[in-house]
Structures are given as structure tokens and as C-alpha cells.
mmCIF file of C-alpha atoms and ligand atoms in Angstrom:
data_model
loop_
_atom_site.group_PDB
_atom_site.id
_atom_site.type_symbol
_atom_site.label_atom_id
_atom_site.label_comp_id
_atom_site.label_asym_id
_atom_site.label_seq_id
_atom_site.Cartn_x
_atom_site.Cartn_y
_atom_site.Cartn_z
ATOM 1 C CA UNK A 587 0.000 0.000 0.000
ATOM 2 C CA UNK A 588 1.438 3.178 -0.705
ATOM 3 C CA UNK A 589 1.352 6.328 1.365
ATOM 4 C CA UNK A 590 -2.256 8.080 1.532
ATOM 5 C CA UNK A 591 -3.005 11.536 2.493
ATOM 6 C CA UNK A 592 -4.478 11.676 5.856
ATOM 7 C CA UNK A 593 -7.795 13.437 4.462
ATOM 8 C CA UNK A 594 -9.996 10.545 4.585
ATOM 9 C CA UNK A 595 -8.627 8.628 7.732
ATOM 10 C CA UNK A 596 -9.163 11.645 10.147
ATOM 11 C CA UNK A 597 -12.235 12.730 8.719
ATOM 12 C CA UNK A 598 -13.256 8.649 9.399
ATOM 13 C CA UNK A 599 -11.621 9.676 13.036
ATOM 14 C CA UNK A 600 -13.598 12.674 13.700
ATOM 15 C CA UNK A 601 -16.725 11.052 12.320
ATOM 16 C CA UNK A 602 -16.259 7.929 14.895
ATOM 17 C CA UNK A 603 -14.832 9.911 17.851
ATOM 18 C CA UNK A 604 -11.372 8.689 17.840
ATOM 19 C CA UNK A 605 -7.612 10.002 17.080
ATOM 20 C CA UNK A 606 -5.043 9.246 14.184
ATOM 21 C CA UNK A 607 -1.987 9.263 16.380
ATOM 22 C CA UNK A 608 0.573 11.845 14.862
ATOM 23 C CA UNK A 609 4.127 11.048 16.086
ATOM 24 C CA UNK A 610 7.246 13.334 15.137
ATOM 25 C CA UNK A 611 10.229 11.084 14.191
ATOM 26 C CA UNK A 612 13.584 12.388 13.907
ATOM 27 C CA UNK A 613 15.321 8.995 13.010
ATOM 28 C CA UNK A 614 14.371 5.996 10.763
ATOM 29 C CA UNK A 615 14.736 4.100 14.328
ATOM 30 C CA UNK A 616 12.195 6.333 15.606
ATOM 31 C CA UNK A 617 9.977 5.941 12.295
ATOM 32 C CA UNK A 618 10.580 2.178 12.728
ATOM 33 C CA UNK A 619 9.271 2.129 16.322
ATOM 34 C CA UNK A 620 6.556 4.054 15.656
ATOM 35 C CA UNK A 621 5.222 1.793 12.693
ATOM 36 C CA UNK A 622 5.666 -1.453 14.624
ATOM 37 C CA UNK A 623 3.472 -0.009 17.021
ATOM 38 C CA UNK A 624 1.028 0.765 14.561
ATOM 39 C CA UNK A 625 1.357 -2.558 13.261
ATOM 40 C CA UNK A 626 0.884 -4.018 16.572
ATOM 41 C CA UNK A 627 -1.880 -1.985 17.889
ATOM 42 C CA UNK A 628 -3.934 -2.074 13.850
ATOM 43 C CA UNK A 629 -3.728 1.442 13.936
ATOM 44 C CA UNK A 630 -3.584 4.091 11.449
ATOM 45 C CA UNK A 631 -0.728 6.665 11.529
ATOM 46 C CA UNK A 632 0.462 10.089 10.719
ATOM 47 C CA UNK A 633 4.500 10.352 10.718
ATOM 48 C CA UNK A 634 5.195 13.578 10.611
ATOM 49 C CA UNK A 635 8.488 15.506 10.705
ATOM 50 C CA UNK A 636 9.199 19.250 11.739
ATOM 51 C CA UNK A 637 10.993 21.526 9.229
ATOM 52 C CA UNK A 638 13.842 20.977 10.694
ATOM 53 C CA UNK A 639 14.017 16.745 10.273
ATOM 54 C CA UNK A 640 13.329 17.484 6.812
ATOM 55 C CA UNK A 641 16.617 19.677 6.143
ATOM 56 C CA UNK A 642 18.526 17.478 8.711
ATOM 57 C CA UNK A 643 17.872 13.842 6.477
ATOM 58 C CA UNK A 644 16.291 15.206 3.459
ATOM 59 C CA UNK A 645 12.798 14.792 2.198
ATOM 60 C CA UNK A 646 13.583 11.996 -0.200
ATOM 61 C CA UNK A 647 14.835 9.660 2.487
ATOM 62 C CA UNK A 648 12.251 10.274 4.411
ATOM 63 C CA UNK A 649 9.398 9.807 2.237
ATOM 64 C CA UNK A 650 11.200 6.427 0.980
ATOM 65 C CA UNK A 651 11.095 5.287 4.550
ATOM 66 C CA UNK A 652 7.952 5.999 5.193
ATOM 67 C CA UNK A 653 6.974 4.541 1.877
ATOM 68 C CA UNK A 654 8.283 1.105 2.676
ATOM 69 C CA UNK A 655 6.916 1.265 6.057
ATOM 70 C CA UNK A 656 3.198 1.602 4.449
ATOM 71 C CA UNK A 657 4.339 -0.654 2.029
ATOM 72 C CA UNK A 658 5.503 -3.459 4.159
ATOM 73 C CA UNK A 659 2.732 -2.546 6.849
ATOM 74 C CA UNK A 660 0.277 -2.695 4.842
ATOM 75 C CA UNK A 661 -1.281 -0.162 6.989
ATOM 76 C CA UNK A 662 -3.211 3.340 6.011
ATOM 77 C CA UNK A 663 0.026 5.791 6.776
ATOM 78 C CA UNK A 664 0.272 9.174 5.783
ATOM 79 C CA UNK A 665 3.675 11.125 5.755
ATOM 80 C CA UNK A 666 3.162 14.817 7.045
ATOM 81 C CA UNK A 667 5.223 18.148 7.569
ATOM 82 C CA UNK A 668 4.677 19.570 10.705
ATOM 83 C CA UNK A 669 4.250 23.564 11.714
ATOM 84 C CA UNK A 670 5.854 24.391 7.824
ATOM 85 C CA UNK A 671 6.536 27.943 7.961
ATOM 86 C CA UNK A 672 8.426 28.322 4.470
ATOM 87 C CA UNK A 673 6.605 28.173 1.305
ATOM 88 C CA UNK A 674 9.174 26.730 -0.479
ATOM 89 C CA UNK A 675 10.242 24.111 1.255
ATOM 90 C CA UNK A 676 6.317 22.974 1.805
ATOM 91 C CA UNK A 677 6.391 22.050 -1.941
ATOM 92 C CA UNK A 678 9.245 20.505 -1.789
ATOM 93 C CA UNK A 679 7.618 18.298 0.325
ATOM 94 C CA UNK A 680 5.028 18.033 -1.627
ATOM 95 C CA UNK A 681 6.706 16.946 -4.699
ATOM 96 C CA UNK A 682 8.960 14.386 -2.683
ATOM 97 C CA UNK A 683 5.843 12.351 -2.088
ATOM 98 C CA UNK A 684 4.272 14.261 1.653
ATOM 99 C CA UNK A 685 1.002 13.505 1.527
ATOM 100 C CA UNK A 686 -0.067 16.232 4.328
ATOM 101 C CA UNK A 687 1.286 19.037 4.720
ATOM 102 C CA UNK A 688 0.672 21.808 8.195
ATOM 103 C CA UNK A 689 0.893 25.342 6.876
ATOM 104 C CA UNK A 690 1.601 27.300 9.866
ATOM 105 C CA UNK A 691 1.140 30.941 9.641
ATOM 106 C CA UNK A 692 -0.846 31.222 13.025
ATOM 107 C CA UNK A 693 1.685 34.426 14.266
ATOM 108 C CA UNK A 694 0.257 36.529 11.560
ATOM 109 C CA UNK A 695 -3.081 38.583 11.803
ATOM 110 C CA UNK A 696 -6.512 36.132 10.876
ATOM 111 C CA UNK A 697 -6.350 37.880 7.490
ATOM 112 C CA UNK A 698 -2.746 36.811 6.285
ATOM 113 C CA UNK A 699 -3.067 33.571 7.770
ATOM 114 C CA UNK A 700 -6.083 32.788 5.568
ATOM 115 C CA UNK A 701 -4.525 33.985 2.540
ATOM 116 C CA UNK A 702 -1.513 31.710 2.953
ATOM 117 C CA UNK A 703 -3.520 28.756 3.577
ATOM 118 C CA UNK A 704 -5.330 29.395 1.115
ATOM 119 C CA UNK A 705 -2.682 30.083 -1.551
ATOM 120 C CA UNK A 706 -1.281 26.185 0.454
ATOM 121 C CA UNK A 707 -4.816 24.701 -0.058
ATOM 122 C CA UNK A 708 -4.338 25.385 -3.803
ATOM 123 C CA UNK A 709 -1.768 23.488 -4.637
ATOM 124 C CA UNK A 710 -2.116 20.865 -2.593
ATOM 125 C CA UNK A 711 -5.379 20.102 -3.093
ATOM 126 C CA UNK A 712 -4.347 19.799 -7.098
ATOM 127 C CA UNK A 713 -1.905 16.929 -5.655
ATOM 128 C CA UNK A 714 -4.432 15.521 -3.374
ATOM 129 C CA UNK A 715 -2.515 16.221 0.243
ATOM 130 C CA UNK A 716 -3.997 17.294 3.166
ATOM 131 C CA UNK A 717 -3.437 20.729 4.390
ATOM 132 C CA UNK A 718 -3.611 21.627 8.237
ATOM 133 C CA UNK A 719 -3.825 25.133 9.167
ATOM 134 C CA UNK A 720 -3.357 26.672 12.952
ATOM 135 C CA UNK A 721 -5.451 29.258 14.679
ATOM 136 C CA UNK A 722 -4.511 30.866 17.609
ATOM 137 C CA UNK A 723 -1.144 30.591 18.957
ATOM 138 C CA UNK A 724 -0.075 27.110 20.710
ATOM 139 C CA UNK A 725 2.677 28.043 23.261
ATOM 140 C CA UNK A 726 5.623 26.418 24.117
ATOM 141 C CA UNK A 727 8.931 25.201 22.022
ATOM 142 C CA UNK A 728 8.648 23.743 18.876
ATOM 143 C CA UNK A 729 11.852 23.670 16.736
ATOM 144 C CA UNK A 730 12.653 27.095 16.037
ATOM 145 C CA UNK A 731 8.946 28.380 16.365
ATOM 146 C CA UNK A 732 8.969 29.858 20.120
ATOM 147 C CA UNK A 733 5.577 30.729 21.983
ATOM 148 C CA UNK A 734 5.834 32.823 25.227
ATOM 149 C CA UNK A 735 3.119 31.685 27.941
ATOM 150 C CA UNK A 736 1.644 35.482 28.078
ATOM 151 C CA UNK A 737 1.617 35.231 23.968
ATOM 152 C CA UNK A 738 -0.349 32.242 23.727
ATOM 153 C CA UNK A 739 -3.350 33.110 22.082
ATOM 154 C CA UNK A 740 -6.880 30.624 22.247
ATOM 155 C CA UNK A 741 -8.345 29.883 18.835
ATOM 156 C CA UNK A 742 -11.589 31.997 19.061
ATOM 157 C CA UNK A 743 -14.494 29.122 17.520
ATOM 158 C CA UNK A 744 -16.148 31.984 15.686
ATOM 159 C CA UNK A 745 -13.300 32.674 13.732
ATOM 160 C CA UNK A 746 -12.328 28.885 13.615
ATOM 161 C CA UNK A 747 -15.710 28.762 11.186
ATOM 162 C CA UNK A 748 -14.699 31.354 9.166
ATOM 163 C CA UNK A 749 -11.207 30.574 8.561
ATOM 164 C CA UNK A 750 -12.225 26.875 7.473
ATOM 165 C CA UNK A 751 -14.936 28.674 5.397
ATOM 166 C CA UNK A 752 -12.779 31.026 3.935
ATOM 167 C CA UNK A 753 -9.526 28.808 3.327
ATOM 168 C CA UNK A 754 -11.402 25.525 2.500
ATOM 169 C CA UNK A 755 -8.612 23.745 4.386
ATOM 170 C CA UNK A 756 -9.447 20.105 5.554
ATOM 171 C CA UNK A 757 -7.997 20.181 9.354
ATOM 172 C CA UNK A 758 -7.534 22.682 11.739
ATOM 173 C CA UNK A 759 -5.043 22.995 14.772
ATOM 174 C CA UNK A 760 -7.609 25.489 17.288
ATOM 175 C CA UNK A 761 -5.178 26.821 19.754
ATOM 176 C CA UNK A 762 -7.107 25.594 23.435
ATOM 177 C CA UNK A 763 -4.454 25.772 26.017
ATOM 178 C CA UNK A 764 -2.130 23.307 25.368
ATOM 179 C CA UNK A 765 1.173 23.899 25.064
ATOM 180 C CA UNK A 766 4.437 22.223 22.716
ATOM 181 C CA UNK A 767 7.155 20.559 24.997
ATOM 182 C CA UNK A 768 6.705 19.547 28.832
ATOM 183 C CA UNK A 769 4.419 21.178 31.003
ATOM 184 C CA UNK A 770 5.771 22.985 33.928
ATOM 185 C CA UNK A 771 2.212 22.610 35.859
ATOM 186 C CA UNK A 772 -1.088 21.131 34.677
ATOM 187 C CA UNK A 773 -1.901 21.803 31.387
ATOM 188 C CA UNK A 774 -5.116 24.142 31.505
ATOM 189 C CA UNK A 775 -6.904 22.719 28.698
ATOM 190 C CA UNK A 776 -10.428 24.924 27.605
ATOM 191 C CA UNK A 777 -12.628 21.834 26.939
ATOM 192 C CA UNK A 778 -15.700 24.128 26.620
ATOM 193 C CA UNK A 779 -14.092 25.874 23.851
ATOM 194 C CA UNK A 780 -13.203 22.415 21.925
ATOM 195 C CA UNK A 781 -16.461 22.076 22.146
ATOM 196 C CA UNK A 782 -17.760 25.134 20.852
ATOM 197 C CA UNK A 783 -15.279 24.816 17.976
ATOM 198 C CA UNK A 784 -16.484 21.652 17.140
ATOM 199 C CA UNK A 785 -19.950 22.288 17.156
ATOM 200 C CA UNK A 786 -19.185 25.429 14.268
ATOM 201 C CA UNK A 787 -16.524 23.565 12.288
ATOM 202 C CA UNK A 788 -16.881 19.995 10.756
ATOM 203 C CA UNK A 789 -13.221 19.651 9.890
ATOM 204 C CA UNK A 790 -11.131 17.011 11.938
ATOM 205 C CA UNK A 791 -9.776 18.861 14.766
ATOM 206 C CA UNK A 792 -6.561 18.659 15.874
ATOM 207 C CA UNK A 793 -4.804 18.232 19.065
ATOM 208 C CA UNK A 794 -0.784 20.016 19.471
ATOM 209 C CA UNK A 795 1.307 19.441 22.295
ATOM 210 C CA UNK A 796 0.401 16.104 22.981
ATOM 211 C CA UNK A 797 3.257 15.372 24.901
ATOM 212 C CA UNK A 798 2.281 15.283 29.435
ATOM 213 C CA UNK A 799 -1.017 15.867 29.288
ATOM 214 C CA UNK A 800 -2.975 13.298 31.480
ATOM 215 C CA UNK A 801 -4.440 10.762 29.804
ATOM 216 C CA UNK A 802 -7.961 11.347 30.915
ATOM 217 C CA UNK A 803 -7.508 14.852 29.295
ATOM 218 C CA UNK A 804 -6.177 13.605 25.685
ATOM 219 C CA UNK A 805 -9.256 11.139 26.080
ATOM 220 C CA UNK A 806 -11.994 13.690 26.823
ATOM 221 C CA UNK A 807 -10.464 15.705 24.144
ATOM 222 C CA UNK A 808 -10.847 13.271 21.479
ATOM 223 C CA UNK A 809 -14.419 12.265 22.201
ATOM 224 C CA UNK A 810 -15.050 15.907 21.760
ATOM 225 C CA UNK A 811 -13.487 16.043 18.340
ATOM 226 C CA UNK A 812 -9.924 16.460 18.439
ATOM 227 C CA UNK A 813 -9.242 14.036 15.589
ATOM 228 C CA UNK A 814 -5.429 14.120 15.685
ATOM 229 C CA UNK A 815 -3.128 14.118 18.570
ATOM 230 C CA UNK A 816 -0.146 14.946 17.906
ATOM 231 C CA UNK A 817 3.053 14.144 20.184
ATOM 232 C CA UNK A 818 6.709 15.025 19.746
ATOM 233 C CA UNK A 819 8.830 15.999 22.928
ATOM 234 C CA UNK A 820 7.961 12.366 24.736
ATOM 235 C CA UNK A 821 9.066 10.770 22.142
ATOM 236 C CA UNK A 822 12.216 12.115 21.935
ATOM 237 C CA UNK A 823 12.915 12.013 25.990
ATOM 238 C CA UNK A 824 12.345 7.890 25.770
ATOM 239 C CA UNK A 825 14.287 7.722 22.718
ATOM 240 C CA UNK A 826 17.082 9.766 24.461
ATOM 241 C CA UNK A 827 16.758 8.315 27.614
ATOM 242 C CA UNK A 828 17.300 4.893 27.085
ATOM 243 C CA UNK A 829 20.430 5.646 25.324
ATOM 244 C CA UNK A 830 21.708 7.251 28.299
ATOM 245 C CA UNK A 831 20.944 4.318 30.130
ATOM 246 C CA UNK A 832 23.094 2.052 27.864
ATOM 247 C CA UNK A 833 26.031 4.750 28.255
ATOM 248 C CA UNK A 834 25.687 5.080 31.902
ATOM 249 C CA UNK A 835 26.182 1.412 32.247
ATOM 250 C CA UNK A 836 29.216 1.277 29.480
ATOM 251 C CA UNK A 837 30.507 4.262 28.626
ATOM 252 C CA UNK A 838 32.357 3.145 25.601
ATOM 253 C CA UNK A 839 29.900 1.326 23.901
ATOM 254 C CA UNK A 840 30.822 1.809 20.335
ATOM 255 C CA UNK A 841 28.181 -0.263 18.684
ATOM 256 C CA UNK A 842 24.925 1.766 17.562
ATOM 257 C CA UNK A 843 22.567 -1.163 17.470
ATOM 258 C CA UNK A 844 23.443 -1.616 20.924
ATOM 259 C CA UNK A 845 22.006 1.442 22.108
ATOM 260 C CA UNK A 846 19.571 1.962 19.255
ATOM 261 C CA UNK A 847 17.685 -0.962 19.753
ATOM 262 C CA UNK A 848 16.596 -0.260 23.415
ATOM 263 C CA UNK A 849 15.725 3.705 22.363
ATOM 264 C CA UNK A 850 13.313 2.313 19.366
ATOM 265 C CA UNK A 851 11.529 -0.267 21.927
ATOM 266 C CA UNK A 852 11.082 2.320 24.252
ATOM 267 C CA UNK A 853 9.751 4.570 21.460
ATOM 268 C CA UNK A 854 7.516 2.053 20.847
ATOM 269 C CA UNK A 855 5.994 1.368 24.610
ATOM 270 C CA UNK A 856 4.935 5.037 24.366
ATOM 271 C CA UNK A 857 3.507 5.450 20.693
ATOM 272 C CA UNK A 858 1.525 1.981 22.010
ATOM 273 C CA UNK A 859 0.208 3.960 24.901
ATOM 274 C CA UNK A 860 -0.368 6.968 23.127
ATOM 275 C CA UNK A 861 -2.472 5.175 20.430
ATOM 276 C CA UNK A 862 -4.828 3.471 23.324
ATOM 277 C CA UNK A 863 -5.939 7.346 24.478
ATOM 278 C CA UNK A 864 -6.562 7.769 20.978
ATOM 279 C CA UNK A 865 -8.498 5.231 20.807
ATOM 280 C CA UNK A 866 -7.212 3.940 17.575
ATOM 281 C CA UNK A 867 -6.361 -0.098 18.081
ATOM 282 C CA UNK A 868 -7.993 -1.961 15.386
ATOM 283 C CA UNK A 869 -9.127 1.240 13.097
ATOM 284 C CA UNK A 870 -6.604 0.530 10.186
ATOM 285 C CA UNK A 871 -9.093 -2.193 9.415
ATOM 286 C CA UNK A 872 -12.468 -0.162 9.477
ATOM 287 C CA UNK A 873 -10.220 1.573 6.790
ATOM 288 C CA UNK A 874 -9.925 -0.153 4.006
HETATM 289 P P1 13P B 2081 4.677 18.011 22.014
HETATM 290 O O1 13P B 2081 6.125 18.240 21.702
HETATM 291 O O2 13P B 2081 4.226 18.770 23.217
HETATM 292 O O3 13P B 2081 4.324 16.573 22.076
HETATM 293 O O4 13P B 2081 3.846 18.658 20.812
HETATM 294 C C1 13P B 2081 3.858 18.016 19.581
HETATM 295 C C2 13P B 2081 3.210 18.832 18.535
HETATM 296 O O5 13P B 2081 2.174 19.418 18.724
HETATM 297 C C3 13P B 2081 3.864 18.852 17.222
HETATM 298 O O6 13P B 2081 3.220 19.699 16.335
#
């Protein structure tokens, strides 16, 4: 099976009041882990990669590994570029084989950020990839895009129905208190205003800054039509972590499978959990 754009699978998510889990990879390890989970749990999945994977390995390797991972899967995958600030490398993307792409231009005023996703939602549409779009501002750390607490803006739903009006684009990212990276207290999630949102815009929703948020939370937030969860910085801490283990115990361990092997199962332990508040074991066969 080749790699599908995630239009239809989180549109079949918001429909059925589950999640696509959306997991940011930054090696094919990490990829790898992710996908055996996916295979495991009979889940579909969104790898997605932040502009700054894509320059690091290069959109061509990526979107072969991700094409033999559908491929050999067998499972509905869609590759996607996360929070894509630059025009240019967005079609890049696009012509390497993405088959979603996120537009973000959520720092501008309501007006500019339509007419760039707009201008996105033209040419991707032609190639049949989905577009995402953000409204509000999410706040925390994500790559280079930095979101002070006091700037964090909440997606008003109003505005959410006009922007997917005006833009046509097929998923939104609603801004509704969560934050990118680690959360230094509880996240303060506005469920009332998912809600809302929902209730105006029939778009798949979706969920940033997946990462610590109580599972209750990313489960209430799904049933309420968050189609998409998307989680990056937890990922990476396993991944990171259980190298450090290996080191701590043999500091001159010189053999990468050695430590490599223990980060991608511990990758995959979490994508397995994340995929169960989803709510998204067994879906990849309702799919097809
Ligand atoms: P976290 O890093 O908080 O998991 O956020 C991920 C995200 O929203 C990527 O767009």
C-alpha cells in the first residue's frame, strides 16, 4: 500500500470519535518504532516531521522510509510536515511524495493567515494532500517556532468557522491551552471551547502538544473532536533516555545497534500507549 493523504482517515476519526496518532520522528529508528506499534496496535498513523528533520535527512529519504513502512505494513500511513513555515520548502515536500502538509502561519493577523492557507490549499489540493492550518497561537517550544506563555493566544471558535470557510482547508489545529514541549504545571486545557469549535466547524480537529497531558484529558479531548493528537517531545525524551541508560552502564559502547535498539523499543511502549488514548487499536481495518 502506498502512502495516503491523511484526508480521509481523520475525517473517518472525527466522524467515529477517535484520534489518528501523529508522532514526530527524527530517526528511521524512531519511524521504525513508531510503525511497529502501529502494526501491533492495527492502527492508522500520521509520521510527521518538523521543518527541521526534513533539512537534517532530506525529504527523499524520508518519504522512501515511510513509503516502505506503508508498504511493508500494509497499513493506512500518511507522511506529514509539521508547523511548515516556508513556502518553499512545503512544496518541496510536496513533490517528494508528503502527503499532508501543516501550513503554519498562526503568528500573523486572521487575514494573512487565511490567505496563505489558502494560496497552500491550492496546490495541494491539485496533488491531493492534506493541508492543516493553525489558529490561535499554541505556546511552548517547537523547533525554532517559540511561543511565550503570556503570547499564547486561544483559537476563538467563531473565527475557527470562518477561517475553514474562507480557506477551504481540511484540518484545523484550534489553539485551546495546550502547550508544545513539557508542562511545567497542569496543562489548563479549555474543553468548553473544543467544544464550541467543534460544534461550528466539521473539519477534523486537531490536538498540538500532545506530549504530558494526562491521559484522561487527551481522552476527553478526542471524544469531543480532536481528531489528531499529535506528540513530539515524549518521544524524543524515551528515545534519548534509554540511550543514556546504555552509556551510563558502558561508557564506551561503540556499537549503535546496541544502544539503538533499546531507544526504538522504548519509542515504541509510548507510541503503544499513546495510540490506546486515541483510541485507535484496530481502526486501520475499518479503513480499508
Ligand atoms: P509536544 O512536543 O508537546 O508533544 O507537541 C507536539 C506537537 O504538537 C507537534 O506539532
Amino acid at each position: 500500500m502506498p502512502l495516503i493523504s491523511s484526508t480521509t482517515m481523520l475525517r473517518q476519526a472525527r466522524a467515529n470519535a477517535y484520534a489518528i496518532p501523529a508522532f514526530n520522528v527524527h530517526t528511521l529508528e524512531m519511524l521504525q518504532a513508531v510503525v511497529e506499534a502501529a502494526s501491533e496496535a492495527r492502527s492508522p498513523l500520521i509520521i510527521q516531521t518538523t521543518m527541521g528533520t526534513v533539512k537534517h535527512l532530506g525529504p527523499k529519504y524520508l518519504v522512501s522510509a515511510a513509503s516502505v513502512a506503508a508498504d511493508q505494513s500494509g497499513l493506512p500511513i500518511a507522511l506529514h510536515l509539521d508547523h511548515c513555515t516556508d513556502f518553499a520548502l512545503l512544496v518541496q515536500c510536496i513533490y517528494a511524495g508528503y502527503t499532508s502538509v501543516m501550513i503554519d502561519a498562526s503568528m500573523h493577523p486572521f487575514a494573512e493567515n487565511v490567505r496563505r492557507t489558502a494560496k497552500v490549499m491550492e496546490i495541494a489540493a491539485a496533488a491531493g494532500v492534506n493541508v492543516e492550518a493553525e489558529l490561535g497561537k499554541v505556546g511552548g517550544v517547537e523547533e525554532d517556532i517559540v511561543v511565550e506563555e503570556r503570547d499564547a493566544l486561544l483559537a476563538d471558535p467563531e473565527e475557527c468557522r470562518l477561517f475553514v470557510e474562507q480557506t477551504g482547508v481540511y484540518t484545523l489545529a484550534p489553539a485551546i491551552g495546550t502547550a508544545h514541549g513539557i508542562y511545567k504545571g497542569e496543562p489548563k486545557i479549555d474543553f468548553a471551547r473544543i467544544e464550541r469549535i467543534a460544534a461550528l466547524v466539521e473539519a477534523p480537529l486537531v490536538l498540538h502538544g500532545g506530549s504530558g497531558i494526562p491521559g484522561e484529558q487527551v481522552k476527553r479531548a478526542v471524544s469531543l473532536g480532536m481528531a489528531k493528537v499529535n506528540v513530539a517531545t515524549e518521544l524524543r525524551i524515551e528515545f534519548s533516555n534509554a540511550i543514556k541508560q546504555v552509556f551510563g552502564g558502558n561508557a564506551e559502547e561503540n556499537d549503535p545497534r546496541k544502544y539503538m535498539v533499546p531507544a526504538k523499543e522504548a519509542v515504541k511502549r509510548l507510541a503503544l500507549e499513546k495510540m490506546e488514548l486515541c483510541g485507535s487499536f484496530g481502526k486501520a481495518d475499518e479503513l480499508k
